[in-house]
Amino acid sequence: MAALVRSEEHARGQGSVARGRRARGRLAWIGAVGGLVSAVAVFGGAGSCASPTAISVDIYTEMECSSEAEVSLTVADDLAGLIGGAPSATSRGCVSPGRVGDIVVAPSDESDKQLAYAVATRLESEPTEACLVSPMPSDCIVARRQLRFSPNEELKMRVDLRLSCLGVECPDSETCVKGRCRTAEIASERCVGVCDESALEDGDLPDPGTPDAGPDAPPDAGPEPCPSLPPVLLASDAVHVPRLVTAEGAAYVSWVSGEADLSHAVRFQKLDESGPVGSPSSPIGAESEIDKHTLGYADGSLGIATESKATFFHQVAPSGALIHGKTQGPGEMGIAATEMPWSGEHYGLVQHTWDGDDTHYLLLPHADGLEQDVAKLFLCSGCSSAAVAWDGVSFGVTWQDSEGKCTFASFKDDASNDTAPKVIHSECPQGHLFKNARGLGLLYESGTPSRIQFVQLGARGDVESGPVAVSPDDGAVYADPQAVVTPSGATLVFFTKETATANQVYVARLEGGQVLVPAKPVSEAFATRGRYDVAVLGERVALSWLGRKDDPSPTLKPNGAYATVVCVPDAP
């Protein structure tokens, strides 16, 4: 069998664990009768120069840390030996937001080369022993792994206990990864750096009950055209809306999290059509408080703008490596528009002053941020509801002027004025601009109770058609419109229906400026007011939000940042 040792003692080369009480946020070792005993990890002799042979397991959870749900680690020689096995170590609570802690497993003799382990947790405070028997309780989350030790090497592994795996019972030789069952065996050579669940994601397993191929097998109908993706909890400690950006066939989602030292920082993660890929980035741009942030993508790097006492900009590689960090914008200004489009040369970042005039400017920073000479273009004073989009020729900007009228202006990439500010419509509260085949589309709230309206703008910002009501006329309050256009030209409009603290997200499809598919609710997506985002992901759409995935009562508060992938509604 393998022996266990806390990671900090393993790093010092010590092989015993002192007797003590089960600690919050630390894994405590349990003997065969459930009492705490010492554990011995056998490495090389005292004079050995080789690295210890071991596996370090770092455990993360999407459960609320404050619930102090039990997390257990069970170790066996193989996956079959895990069935009904007693936990080797347990923990309650977290050492930092979302992180349970780490543990090192070492072979007790040279012949002990193979290892299987299961990490399990349950809702509330139920013990986890029942999670490794069938039928598995519906409130369990289980992650299994089987692999071999690498001689004289320490393999670092990360295990994520995801809410998308809540109640998902997999065969004994498989494990749940983002809501789906996959093989639990990992070849050690596939693990470079930290070995996480991405090492299990190459190649889908056949669905249970799928007949073997043969002369009498039914014809292959192919994959489901657009399988649904259960919402994934990105972070339970998120404090602001998670932002999305499309990047070379994938998407990236970023969020502001509360760190262990009570500061705020931005983290991000890659998304593909099956959900999050890899692990979240290290914290970026830590400040005592971050009020809002926005995200962009430019020629292989991510741009992250954060608002604290001023606006700061960070250029980051998709790997998480910081390229240029914390360049400050001119003066003490905040972020006025949620979008930060890229033209090929500059970002378009709308900012506003915090003085009584509330003056708005369009800044045109390069990909490396605000440290170079940045064009600062005056837009308006005493205005609101600013939005910006790149139409392929210029940055179009809309806002409500001091009288509430919708105003449009556009600017070339060289900062020259393309279209002087002009009133184009009677209103555009909570406006959202997006590029489409005919120029720019404009969405906004209108009426009491508010509905979502669409207006088509031409190249110079003139209204060509509309307004067209996109949301239902049912007396409900619809708000916070956003839109994307897929590569095939499908226009999807998103908005929320206000009913509670967190409000369900809806999607409708437009064609030719008219509603082709009426609004439908997005399953399990409930966002607080204005706190969601969308981005194109192939022929689908990535959706992120701060809120909940269950239908809440008016008193329930948001419990995290979520992401899912939405399919294009079929035309009737």
Short mmCIF file of C-alpha atoms in Angstrom, two decimals, residues 193-456:
data_model
loop_
_atom_site.label_atom_id
_atom_site.label_comp_id
_atom_site.label_asym_id
_atom_site.label_seq_id
_atom_site.Cartn_x
_atom_site.Cartn_y
_atom_site.Cartn_z
CA GLY A 193 3.84 20.46 -14.84
CA VAL A 194 0.64 20.16 -12.82
CA CYS A 195 -1.49 17.23 -14.00
CA ASP A 196 -5.16 18.23 -13.92
CA GLU A 197 -8.41 16.89 -15.40
CA SER A 198 -7.39 17.97 -18.90
CA ALA A 199 -5.21 14.82 -18.97
CA LEU A 200 -8.46 12.83 -18.97
CA GLU A 201 -10.28 14.77 -21.67
CA ASP A 202 -8.87 13.42 -24.94
CA GLY A 203 -11.46 11.17 -26.54
CA ASP A 204 -15.01 10.73 -25.37
CA LEU A 205 -16.16 7.43 -23.97
CA PRO A 206 -19.16 5.75 -25.59
CA ASP A 207 -22.44 6.25 -23.80
CA PRO A 208 -23.49 3.33 -21.58
CA GLY A 209 -25.57 0.88 -23.55
CA THR A 210 -24.24 1.92 -26.96
CA PRO A 211 -24.12 -1.28 -29.05
CA ASP A 212 -20.84 -2.47 -30.47
CA ALA A 213 -20.32 -1.89 -34.17
CA GLY A 214 -21.27 -4.86 -36.30
CA PRO A 215 -23.40 -5.94 -39.23
CA ASP A 216 -26.57 -5.76 -37.16
CA ALA A 217 -25.73 -2.47 -35.41
CA PRO A 218 -28.02 0.47 -36.19
CA PRO A 219 -26.58 3.22 -38.39
CA ASP A 220 -24.59 5.88 -36.56
CA ALA A 221 -26.76 8.93 -36.25
CA GLY A 222 -23.73 11.02 -35.35
CA PRO A 223 -23.36 13.28 -32.33
CA GLU A 224 -26.22 15.30 -30.95
CA PRO A 225 -26.29 18.54 -33.01
CA CYS A 226 -25.89 20.78 -30.00
CA PRO A 227 -25.64 18.95 -26.67
CA SER A 228 -26.47 20.99 -23.63
CA LEU A 229 -23.72 21.95 -21.20
CA PRO A 230 -24.56 22.10 -17.49
CA PRO A 231 -23.52 25.40 -15.88
CA VAL A 232 -20.04 25.29 -14.37
CA LEU A 233 -19.23 27.20 -11.19
CA LEU A 234 -16.09 29.22 -11.91
CA ALA A 235 -15.67 30.72 -8.46
CA SER A 236 -17.81 30.95 -5.35
CA ASP A 237 -15.90 34.02 -4.18
CA ALA A 238 -16.48 36.16 -7.31
CA VAL A 239 -17.49 39.73 -6.49
CA HIS A 240 -18.31 41.18 -9.93
CA VAL A 241 -19.63 40.12 -13.31
CA PRO A 242 -17.39 37.60 -15.13
CA ARG A 243 -16.29 38.94 -18.52
CA LEU A 244 -15.89 37.01 -21.80
CA VAL A 245 -13.88 37.49 -24.99
CA THR A 246 -13.54 35.39 -28.15
CA ALA A 247 -9.99 34.32 -28.99
CA GLU A 248 -8.93 32.15 -31.95
CA GLY A 249 -11.71 29.57 -31.87
CA ALA A 250 -12.02 29.56 -28.09
CA ALA A 251 -13.12 32.01 -25.42
CA TYR A 252 -11.66 33.31 -22.19
CA VAL A 253 -13.66 34.19 -19.09
CA SER A 254 -12.34 36.45 -16.32
CA TRP A 255 -13.70 37.34 -12.91
CA VAL A 256 -12.76 39.38 -9.86
CA SER A 257 -12.27 37.15 -6.83
CA GLY A 258 -11.84 37.80 -3.15
CA GLU A 259 -8.39 36.58 -2.16
CA ALA A 260 -7.29 35.03 1.14
CA ASP A 261 -5.72 38.33 2.27
CA LEU A 262 -9.08 40.09 1.68
CA SER A 263 -7.78 41.86 -1.44
CA HIS A 264 -9.38 41.61 -4.89
CA ALA A 265 -7.68 40.17 -7.99
CA VAL A 266 -8.64 39.04 -11.50
CA ARG A 267 -8.40 35.41 -12.56
CA PHE A 268 -9.23 33.95 -15.97
CA GLN A 269 -9.75 30.57 -17.62
CA LYS A 270 -10.05 29.25 -21.16
CA LEU A 271 -13.37 27.88 -22.44
CA ASP A 272 -14.11 25.59 -25.35
CA GLU A 273 -17.42 24.10 -26.45
CA SER A 274 -17.25 21.47 -23.68
CA GLY A 275 -16.64 24.00 -20.91
CA PRO A 276 -13.62 25.28 -18.94
CA VAL A 277 -10.20 24.04 -20.03
CA GLY A 278 -7.32 23.57 -17.57
CA SER A 279 -7.15 25.56 -14.37
CA PRO A 280 -7.81 29.22 -13.50
CA SER A 281 -4.89 31.60 -13.82
CA SER A 282 -2.91 33.00 -10.93
CA PRO A 283 -4.30 36.25 -9.47
CA ILE A 284 -3.68 39.35 -11.60
CA GLY A 285 -3.72 43.03 -10.62
CA ALA A 286 -4.36 42.63 -6.90
CA GLU A 287 -5.82 45.74 -5.24
CA SER A 288 -7.51 46.36 -1.91
CA GLU A 289 -10.72 46.64 -3.92
CA ILE A 290 -11.61 46.33 -7.61
CA ASP A 291 -14.92 47.95 -8.51
CA LYS A 292 -15.22 46.57 -12.06
CA HIS A 293 -13.14 45.19 -14.91
CA THR A 294 -13.34 44.46 -18.62
CA LEU A 295 -11.58 42.00 -20.93
CA GLY A 296 -10.19 42.13 -24.48
CA TYR A 297 -8.08 40.02 -26.84
CA ALA A 298 -5.42 41.31 -29.22
CA ASP A 299 -3.02 39.32 -31.41
CA GLY A 300 -2.26 36.51 -28.98
CA SER A 301 -2.60 38.34 -25.67
CA LEU A 302 -5.39 39.25 -23.28
CA GLY A 303 -6.02 42.81 -22.14
CA ILE A 304 -7.51 43.27 -18.67
CA ALA A 305 -8.61 46.73 -17.51
CA THR A 306 -9.48 47.11 -13.84
CA GLU A 307 -11.09 50.01 -12.01
CA SER A 308 -9.89 50.84 -8.53
CA LYS A 309 -8.94 54.40 -7.55
CA ALA A 310 -7.95 54.75 -11.20
CA THR A 311 -7.99 52.48 -14.25
CA PHE A 312 -5.14 50.02 -14.58
CA PHE A 313 -4.29 47.85 -17.58
CA HIS A 314 -2.60 44.44 -17.70
CA GLN A 315 -1.39 42.56 -20.78
CA VAL A 316 -1.35 38.82 -20.12
CA ALA A 317 -0.46 35.75 -22.18
CA PRO A 318 -3.20 33.08 -22.48
CA SER A 319 -0.93 30.89 -20.34
CA GLY A 320 -1.31 33.37 -17.50
CA ALA A 321 2.18 34.87 -17.79
CA LEU A 322 2.20 38.63 -17.27
CA ILE A 323 3.58 40.51 -20.31
CA HIS A 324 3.00 44.11 -19.19
CA GLY A 325 1.46 44.80 -15.83
CA LYS A 326 -0.34 47.65 -14.13
CA THR A 327 -0.02 50.58 -16.49
CA GLN A 328 -2.23 53.42 -15.29
CA GLY A 329 -4.61 55.44 -17.42
CA PRO A 330 -4.62 59.24 -17.50
CA GLY A 331 -6.17 60.86 -14.42
CA GLU A 332 -8.57 59.28 -11.97
CA MET A 333 -11.22 57.80 -14.24
CA GLY A 334 -13.41 54.72 -14.17
CA ILE A 335 -14.63 52.23 -16.77
CA ALA A 336 -17.86 53.44 -18.43
CA ALA A 337 -18.57 50.73 -21.04
CA THR A 338 -18.40 46.99 -20.49
CA GLU A 339 -16.93 46.31 -23.95
CA MET A 340 -13.28 46.77 -24.97
CA PRO A 341 -13.14 45.90 -28.71
CA TRP A 342 -9.85 45.50 -30.61
CA SER A 343 -9.36 47.17 -34.01
CA GLY A 344 -6.12 45.49 -35.01
CA GLU A 345 -4.08 48.40 -33.65
CA HIS A 346 -5.92 49.70 -30.59
CA TYR A 347 -8.48 48.82 -27.97
CA GLY A 348 -11.53 51.04 -27.63
CA LEU A 349 -11.97 51.78 -23.90
CA VAL A 350 -14.68 54.21 -22.76
CA GLN A 351 -13.92 55.93 -19.45
CA HIS A 352 -15.58 58.59 -17.33
CA THR A 353 -14.48 61.02 -14.65
CA TRP A 354 -15.74 60.84 -11.10
CA ASP A 355 -16.29 64.56 -10.75
CA GLY A 356 -19.69 66.23 -10.91
CA ASP A 357 -19.50 66.60 -14.71
CA ASP A 358 -19.22 62.83 -15.33
CA THR A 359 -17.22 63.49 -18.50
CA HIS A 360 -16.78 60.54 -20.88
CA TYR A 361 -13.75 59.86 -23.10
CA LEU A 362 -12.77 57.20 -25.62
CA LEU A 363 -9.22 55.95 -25.01
CA LEU A 364 -7.31 54.04 -27.69
CA PRO A 365 -4.58 52.03 -25.90
CA HIS A 366 -2.23 49.62 -27.65
CA ALA A 367 -2.14 45.93 -26.74
CA ASP A 368 0.56 46.57 -24.14
CA GLY A 369 -1.68 48.94 -22.26
CA LEU A 370 -1.68 52.53 -21.12
CA GLU A 371 2.05 53.22 -20.78
CA GLN A 372 2.48 54.62 -24.31
CA ASP A 373 0.96 57.87 -25.56
CA VAL A 374 -2.74 57.07 -25.60
CA ALA A 375 -5.31 59.01 -27.60
CA LYS A 376 -7.97 60.49 -25.31
CA LEU A 377 -11.03 61.59 -27.27
CA PHE A 378 -13.78 63.68 -25.66
CA LEU A 379 -17.29 62.26 -25.96
CA CYS A 380 -19.68 64.07 -23.64
CA SER A 381 -20.37 65.52 -20.19
CA GLY A 382 -23.32 64.67 -17.95
CA CYS A 383 -24.06 61.62 -20.09
CA SER A 384 -24.70 57.91 -19.38
CA SER A 385 -25.23 54.42 -20.86
CA ALA A 386 -22.11 54.47 -23.07
CA ALA A 387 -21.40 51.57 -25.45
CA VAL A 388 -18.64 50.97 -28.02
CA ALA A 389 -18.05 48.56 -30.93
CA TRP A 390 -15.56 48.21 -33.79
CA ASP A 391 -17.32 47.90 -37.17
CA GLY A 392 -14.23 47.07 -39.22
CA VAL A 393 -13.57 50.70 -40.16
CA SER A 394 -14.05 52.78 -37.03
CA PHE A 395 -15.07 52.70 -33.39
CA GLY A 396 -18.76 53.49 -33.04
CA VAL A 397 -19.86 54.92 -29.70
CA THR A 398 -23.37 55.61 -28.38
CA TRP A 399 -24.49 57.31 -25.19
CA GLN A 400 -27.45 59.12 -23.67
CA ASP A 401 -26.79 62.84 -23.48
CA SER A 402 -27.73 65.06 -20.55
CA GLU A 403 -31.29 65.25 -21.91
CA GLY A 404 -31.60 61.49 -22.30
CA LYS A 405 -31.33 61.49 -26.12
CA CYS A 406 -29.34 58.76 -27.88
CA THR A 407 -26.17 60.17 -29.47
CA PHE A 408 -23.71 58.53 -31.86
CA ALA A 409 -20.14 59.31 -32.90
CA SER A 410 -17.39 57.32 -34.59
CA PHE A 411 -13.60 57.56 -34.63
CA LYS A 412 -10.95 56.12 -36.93
CA ASP A 413 -8.17 53.94 -35.60
CA ASP A 414 -5.78 56.91 -35.93
CA ALA A 415 -8.00 58.90 -33.51
CA SER A 416 -9.47 61.12 -36.22
CA ASN A 417 -13.19 61.83 -36.03
CA ASP A 418 -15.19 59.84 -38.58
CA THR A 419 -18.70 60.92 -37.62
CA ALA A 420 -19.30 63.98 -35.44
CA PRO A 421 -21.62 63.46 -32.45
CA LYS A 422 -25.29 63.55 -33.50
CA VAL A 423 -28.60 62.55 -31.97
CA ILE A 424 -29.89 59.43 -33.70
CA HIS A 425 -32.79 58.35 -31.50
CA SER A 426 -35.01 59.53 -28.68
CA GLU A 427 -33.37 57.21 -26.12
CA CYS A 428 -31.02 54.28 -25.59
CA PRO A 429 -30.79 53.47 -21.85
CA GLN A 430 -28.52 50.52 -21.04
CA GLY A 431 -27.45 50.56 -24.69
CA HIS A 432 -25.38 47.81 -26.29
CA LEU A 433 -23.64 48.11 -29.69
CA PHE A 434 -22.54 45.15 -31.80
CA LYS A 435 -21.20 44.64 -35.32
CA ASN A 436 -23.40 42.86 -37.85
CA ALA A 437 -23.50 42.46 -41.63
CA ARG A 438 -25.28 45.80 -42.20
CA GLY A 439 -23.19 47.97 -39.89
CA LEU A 440 -23.93 48.23 -36.20
CA GLY A 441 -26.88 46.92 -34.23
CA LEU A 442 -28.10 48.85 -31.19
CA LEU A 443 -30.07 47.31 -28.33
CA TYR A 444 -31.58 49.25 -25.45
CA GLU A 445 -34.32 49.26 -22.80
CA SER A 446 -37.53 51.21 -23.44
CA GLY A 447 -40.92 51.75 -21.83
CA THR A 448 -42.53 50.98 -18.49
CA PRO A 449 -42.22 48.13 -17.76
CA SER A 450 -39.12 48.03 -19.90
CA ARG A 451 -38.78 45.93 -23.04
CA ILE A 452 -35.75 45.28 -25.22
CA GLN A 453 -35.68 47.16 -28.53
CA PHE A 454 -33.43 46.68 -31.58
CA VAL A 455 -32.37 49.40 -34.03
CA GLN A 456 -30.21 48.87 -37.13
#
